[in-house]
PDB file of C-alpha atoms in Angstrom:
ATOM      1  CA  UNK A   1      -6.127 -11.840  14.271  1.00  0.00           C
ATOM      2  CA  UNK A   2      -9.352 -13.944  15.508  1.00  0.00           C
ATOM      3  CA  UNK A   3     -11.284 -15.169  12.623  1.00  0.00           C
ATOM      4  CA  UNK A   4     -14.387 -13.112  12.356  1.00  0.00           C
ATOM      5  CA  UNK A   5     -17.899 -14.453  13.080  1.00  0.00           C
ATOM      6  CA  UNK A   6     -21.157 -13.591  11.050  1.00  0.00           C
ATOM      7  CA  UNK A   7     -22.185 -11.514  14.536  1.00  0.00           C
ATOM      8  CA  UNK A   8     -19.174  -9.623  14.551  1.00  0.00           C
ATOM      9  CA  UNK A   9     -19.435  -5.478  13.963  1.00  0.00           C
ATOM     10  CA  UNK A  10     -18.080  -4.096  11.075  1.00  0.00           C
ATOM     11  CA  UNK A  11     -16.278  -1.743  13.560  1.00  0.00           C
ATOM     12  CA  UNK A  12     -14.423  -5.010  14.678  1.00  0.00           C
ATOM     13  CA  UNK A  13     -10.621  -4.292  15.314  1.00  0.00           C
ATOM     14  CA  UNK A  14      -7.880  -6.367  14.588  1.00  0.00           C
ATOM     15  CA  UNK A  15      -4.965  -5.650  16.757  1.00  0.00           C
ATOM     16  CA  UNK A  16      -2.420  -4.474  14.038  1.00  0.00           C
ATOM     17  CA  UNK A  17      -2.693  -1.623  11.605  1.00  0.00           C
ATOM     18  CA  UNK A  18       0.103  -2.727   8.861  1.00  0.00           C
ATOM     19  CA  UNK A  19       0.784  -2.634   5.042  1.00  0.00           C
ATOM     20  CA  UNK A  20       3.570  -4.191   3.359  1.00  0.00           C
ATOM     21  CA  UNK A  21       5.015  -3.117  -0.184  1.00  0.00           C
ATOM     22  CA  UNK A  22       7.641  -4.600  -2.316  1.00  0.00           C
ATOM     23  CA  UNK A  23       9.093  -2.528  -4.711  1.00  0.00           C
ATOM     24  CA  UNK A  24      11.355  -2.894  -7.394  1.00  0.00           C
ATOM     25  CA  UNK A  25      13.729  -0.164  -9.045  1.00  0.00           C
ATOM     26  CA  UNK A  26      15.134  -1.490 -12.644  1.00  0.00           C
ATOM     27  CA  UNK A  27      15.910   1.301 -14.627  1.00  0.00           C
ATOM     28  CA  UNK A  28      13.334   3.604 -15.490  1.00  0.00           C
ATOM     29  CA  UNK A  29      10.840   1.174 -14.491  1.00  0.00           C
ATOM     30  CA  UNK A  30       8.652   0.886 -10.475  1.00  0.00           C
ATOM     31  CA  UNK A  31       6.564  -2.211  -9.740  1.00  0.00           C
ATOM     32  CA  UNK A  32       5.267  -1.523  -6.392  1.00  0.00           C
ATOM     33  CA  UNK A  33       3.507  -4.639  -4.671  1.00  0.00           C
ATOM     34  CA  UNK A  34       1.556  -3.927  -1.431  1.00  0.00           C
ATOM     35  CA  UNK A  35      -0.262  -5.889   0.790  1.00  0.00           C
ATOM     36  CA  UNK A  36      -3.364  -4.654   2.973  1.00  0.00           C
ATOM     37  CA  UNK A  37      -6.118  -5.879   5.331  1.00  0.00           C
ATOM     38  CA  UNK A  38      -9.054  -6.144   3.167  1.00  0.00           C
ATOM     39  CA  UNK A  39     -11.111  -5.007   5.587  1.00  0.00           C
ATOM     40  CA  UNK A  40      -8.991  -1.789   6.565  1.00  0.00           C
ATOM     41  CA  UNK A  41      -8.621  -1.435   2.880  1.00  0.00           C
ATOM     42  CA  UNK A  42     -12.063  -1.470   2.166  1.00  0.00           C
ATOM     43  CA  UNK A  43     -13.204   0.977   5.045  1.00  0.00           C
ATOM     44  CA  UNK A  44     -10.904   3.392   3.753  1.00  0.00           C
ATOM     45  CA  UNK A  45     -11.869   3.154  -0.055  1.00  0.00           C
ATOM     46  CA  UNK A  46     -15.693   3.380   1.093  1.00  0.00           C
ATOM     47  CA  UNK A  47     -14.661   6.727   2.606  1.00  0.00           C
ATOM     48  CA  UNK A  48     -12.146   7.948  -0.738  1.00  0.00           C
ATOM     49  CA  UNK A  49     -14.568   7.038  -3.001  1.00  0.00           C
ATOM     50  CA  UNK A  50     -17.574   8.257  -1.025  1.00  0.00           C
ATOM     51  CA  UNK A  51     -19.395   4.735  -1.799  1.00  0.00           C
ATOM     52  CA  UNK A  52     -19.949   3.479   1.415  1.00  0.00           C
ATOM     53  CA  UNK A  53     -20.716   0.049  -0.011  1.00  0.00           C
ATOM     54  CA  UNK A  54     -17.544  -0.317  -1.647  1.00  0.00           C
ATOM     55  CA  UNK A  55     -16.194  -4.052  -2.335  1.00  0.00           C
ATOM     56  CA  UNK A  56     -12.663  -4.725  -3.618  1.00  0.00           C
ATOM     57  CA  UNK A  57     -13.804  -6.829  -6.186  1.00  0.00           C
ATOM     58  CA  UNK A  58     -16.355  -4.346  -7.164  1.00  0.00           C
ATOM     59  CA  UNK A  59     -16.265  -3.262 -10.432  1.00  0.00           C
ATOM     60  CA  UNK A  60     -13.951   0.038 -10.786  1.00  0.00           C
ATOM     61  CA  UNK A  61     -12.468  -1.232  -8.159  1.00  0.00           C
ATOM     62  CA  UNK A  62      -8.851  -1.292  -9.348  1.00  0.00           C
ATOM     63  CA  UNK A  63      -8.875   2.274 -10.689  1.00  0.00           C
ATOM     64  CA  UNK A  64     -10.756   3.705  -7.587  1.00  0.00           C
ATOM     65  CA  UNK A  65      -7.760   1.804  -5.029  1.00  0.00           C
ATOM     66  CA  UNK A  66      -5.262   3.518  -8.048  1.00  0.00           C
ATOM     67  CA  UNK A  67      -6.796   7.195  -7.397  1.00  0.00           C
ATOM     68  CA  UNK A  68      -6.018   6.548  -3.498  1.00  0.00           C
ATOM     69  CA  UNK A  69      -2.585   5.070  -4.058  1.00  0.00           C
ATOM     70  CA  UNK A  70      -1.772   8.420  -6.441  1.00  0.00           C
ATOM     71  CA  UNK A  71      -3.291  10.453  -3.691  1.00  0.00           C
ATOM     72  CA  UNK A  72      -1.589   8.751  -0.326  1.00  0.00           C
ATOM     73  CA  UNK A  73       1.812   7.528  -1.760  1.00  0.00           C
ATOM     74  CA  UNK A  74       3.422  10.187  -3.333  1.00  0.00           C
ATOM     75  CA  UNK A  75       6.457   8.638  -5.411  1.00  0.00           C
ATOM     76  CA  UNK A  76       9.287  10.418  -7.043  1.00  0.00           C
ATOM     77  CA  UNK A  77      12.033   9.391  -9.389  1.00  0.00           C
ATOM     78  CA  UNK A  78      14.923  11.848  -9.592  1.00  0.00           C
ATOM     79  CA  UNK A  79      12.852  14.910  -8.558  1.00  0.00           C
ATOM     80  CA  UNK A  80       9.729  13.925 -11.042  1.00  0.00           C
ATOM     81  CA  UNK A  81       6.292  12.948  -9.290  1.00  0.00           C
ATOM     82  CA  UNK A  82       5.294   9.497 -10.587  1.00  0.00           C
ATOM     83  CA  UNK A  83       1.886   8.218 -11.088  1.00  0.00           C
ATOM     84  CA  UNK A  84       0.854   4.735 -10.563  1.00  0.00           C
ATOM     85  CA  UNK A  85      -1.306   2.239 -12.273  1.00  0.00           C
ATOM     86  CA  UNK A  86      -3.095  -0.602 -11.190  1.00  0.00           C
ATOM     87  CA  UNK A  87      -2.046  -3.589 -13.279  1.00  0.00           C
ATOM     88  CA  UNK A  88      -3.173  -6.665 -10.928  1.00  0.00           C
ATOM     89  CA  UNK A  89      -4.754  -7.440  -7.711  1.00  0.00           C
ATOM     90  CA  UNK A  90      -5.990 -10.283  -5.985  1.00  0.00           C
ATOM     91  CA  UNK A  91      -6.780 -12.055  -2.117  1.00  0.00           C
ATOM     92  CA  UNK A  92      -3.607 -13.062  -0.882  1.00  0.00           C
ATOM     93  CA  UNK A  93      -3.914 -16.636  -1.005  1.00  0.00           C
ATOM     94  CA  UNK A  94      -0.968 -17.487   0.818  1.00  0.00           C
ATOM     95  CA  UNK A  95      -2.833 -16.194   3.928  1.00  0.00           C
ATOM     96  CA  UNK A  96      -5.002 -18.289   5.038  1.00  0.00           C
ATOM     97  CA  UNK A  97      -5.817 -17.017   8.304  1.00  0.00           C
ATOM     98  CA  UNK A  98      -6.493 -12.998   7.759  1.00  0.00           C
ATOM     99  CA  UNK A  99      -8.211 -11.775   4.837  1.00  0.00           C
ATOM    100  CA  UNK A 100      -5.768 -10.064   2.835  1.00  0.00           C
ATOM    101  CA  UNK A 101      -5.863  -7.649  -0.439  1.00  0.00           C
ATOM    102  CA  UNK A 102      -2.769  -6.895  -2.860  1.00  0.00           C
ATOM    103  CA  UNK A 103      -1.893  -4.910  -5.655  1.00  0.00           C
ATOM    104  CA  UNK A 104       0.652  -4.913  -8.376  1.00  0.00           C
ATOM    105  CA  UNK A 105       0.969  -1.083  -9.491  1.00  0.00           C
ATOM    106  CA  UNK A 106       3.356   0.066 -12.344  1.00  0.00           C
ATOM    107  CA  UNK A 107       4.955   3.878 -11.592  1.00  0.00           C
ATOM    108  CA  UNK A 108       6.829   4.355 -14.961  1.00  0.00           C
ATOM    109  CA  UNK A 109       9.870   6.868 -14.814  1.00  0.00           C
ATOM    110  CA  UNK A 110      11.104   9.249 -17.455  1.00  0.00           C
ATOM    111  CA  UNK A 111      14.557   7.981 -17.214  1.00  0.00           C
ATOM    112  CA  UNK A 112      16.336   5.548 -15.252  1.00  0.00           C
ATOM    113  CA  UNK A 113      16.064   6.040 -11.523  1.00  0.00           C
ATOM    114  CA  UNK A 114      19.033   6.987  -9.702  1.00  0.00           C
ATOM    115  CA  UNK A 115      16.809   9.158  -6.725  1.00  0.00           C
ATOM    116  CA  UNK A 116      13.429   7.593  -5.279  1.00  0.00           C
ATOM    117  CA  UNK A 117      11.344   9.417  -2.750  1.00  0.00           C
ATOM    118  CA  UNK A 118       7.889   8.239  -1.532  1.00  0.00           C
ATOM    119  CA  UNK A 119       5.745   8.573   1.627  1.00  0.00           C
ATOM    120  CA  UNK A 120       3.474   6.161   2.190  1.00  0.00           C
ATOM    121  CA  UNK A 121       0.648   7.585   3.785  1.00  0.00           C
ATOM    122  CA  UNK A 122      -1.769   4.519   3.091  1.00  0.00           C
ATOM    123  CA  UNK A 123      -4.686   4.090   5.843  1.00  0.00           C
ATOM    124  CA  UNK A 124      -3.146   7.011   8.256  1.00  0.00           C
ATOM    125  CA  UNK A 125      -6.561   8.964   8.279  1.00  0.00           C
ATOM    126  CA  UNK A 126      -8.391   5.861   9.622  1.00  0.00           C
ATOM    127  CA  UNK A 127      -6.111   4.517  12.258  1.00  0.00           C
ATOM    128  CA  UNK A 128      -3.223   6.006  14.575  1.00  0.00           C
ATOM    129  CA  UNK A 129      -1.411   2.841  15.018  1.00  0.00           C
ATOM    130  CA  UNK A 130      -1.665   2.737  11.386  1.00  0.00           C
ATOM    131  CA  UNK A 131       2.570   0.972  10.223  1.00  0.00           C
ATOM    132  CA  UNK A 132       3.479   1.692   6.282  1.00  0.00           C
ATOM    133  CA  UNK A 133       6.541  -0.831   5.553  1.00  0.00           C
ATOM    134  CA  UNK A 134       8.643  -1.176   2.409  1.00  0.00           C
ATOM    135  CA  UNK A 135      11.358  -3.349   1.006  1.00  0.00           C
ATOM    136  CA  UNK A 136      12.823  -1.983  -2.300  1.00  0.00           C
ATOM    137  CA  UNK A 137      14.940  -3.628  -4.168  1.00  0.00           C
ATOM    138  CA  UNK A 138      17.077  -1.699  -6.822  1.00  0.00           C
ATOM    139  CA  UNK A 139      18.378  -3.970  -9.796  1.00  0.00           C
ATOM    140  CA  UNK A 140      20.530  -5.429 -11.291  1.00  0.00           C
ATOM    141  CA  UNK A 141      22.337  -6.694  -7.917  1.00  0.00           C
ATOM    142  CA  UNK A 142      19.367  -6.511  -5.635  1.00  0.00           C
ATOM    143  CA  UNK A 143      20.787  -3.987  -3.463  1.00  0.00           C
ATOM    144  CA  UNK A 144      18.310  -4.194  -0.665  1.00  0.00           C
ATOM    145  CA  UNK A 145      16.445  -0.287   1.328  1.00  0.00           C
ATOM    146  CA  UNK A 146      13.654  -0.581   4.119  1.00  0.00           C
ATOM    147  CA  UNK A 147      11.760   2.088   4.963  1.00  0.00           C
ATOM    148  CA  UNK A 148       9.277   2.671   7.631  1.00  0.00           C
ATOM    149  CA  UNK A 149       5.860   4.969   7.424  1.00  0.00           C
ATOM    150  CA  UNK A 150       4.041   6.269  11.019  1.00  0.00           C
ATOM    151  CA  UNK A 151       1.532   8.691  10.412  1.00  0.00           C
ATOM    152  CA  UNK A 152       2.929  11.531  13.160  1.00  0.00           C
ATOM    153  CA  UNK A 153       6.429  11.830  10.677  1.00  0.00           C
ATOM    154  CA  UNK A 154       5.256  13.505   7.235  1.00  0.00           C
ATOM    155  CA  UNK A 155       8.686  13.330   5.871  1.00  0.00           C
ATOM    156  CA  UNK A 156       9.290  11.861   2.505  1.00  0.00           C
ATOM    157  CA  UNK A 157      11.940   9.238   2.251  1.00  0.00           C
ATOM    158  CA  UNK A 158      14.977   9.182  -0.155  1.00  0.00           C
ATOM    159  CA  UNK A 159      16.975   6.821  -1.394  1.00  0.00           C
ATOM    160  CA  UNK A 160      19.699   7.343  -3.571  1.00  0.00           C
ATOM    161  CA  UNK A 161      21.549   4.688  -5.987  1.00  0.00           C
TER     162      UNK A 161
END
């Protein structure tokens, strides 16, 4: 991704549309960790929260980025819908070239999870390239799933330990 100059239009376009999540099963509890292009992340939060001066680091930030999560990622944990919390974020600061956004969300199940089915629908009404990826991991033994979001495939996806 070129490094952006002052000049640059906010309608500058990098050339990949991609999020990342890590998630971890243990039991009845989710931490989902994804990864986003700040930029792409904040175009689509201006638009959610109808603030079209939205920042990241604004203040309600964290609950408003929550609200979308809820909203684009539906999650469920043998058959019940989960909802997610925002419990961190940050800049990525192991990326030094891109400007990157995470966050740490906590999707709390009734009961230990033996069925998980999400859809992650993150940035899909802003770009048609947009790529949703995820690595779970379900503990103990770290037994590894990858999934893989387009935006023309509205299918949930279901794992089962």
């Amino acid at each position: 991704r070129p490094a952006r100059h002052p000049a640059t239009p906010p309608s500058f376009m990098h050339d990949v549309h991609l999020t990342y999540s890590r998630v971890v099963v243990d039991g009845a509890s989710v931490l989902w960790r994804v990864r986003l292009f700040r930029d792409d992340l904040e175009k689509a939060l201006a638009t959610f929260s109808k603030n079209p001066s939205f920042k990241v680091t604004g203040a309600g930030g964290d609950s408003v980025f929550a609200a979308y999560f809820n909203a684009e990622v539906p999650v469920t944990a043998n058959g019940k819908r989960l909802t997610g919390r925002v419990l961190q974020s940050g800049k990525d600061a192991e990326v030094t070239d891109q400007d990157m956004w995470w966050y740490l969300i906590e999707l709390p199940a009734p009961a230990p999870v033996t069925t998980f089915a999400t859809r992650v629908g993150l940035l899909f009404e802003h770009f048609t390239d947009q790529r949703n990826v995820v690595t779970l991991l379900k503990m103990p033994g770290e037994g590894r799933h990858s999934m893989y979001f387009v935006r023309e495939d509205v299918r949930m996806q279901t794992l089962s330990f």
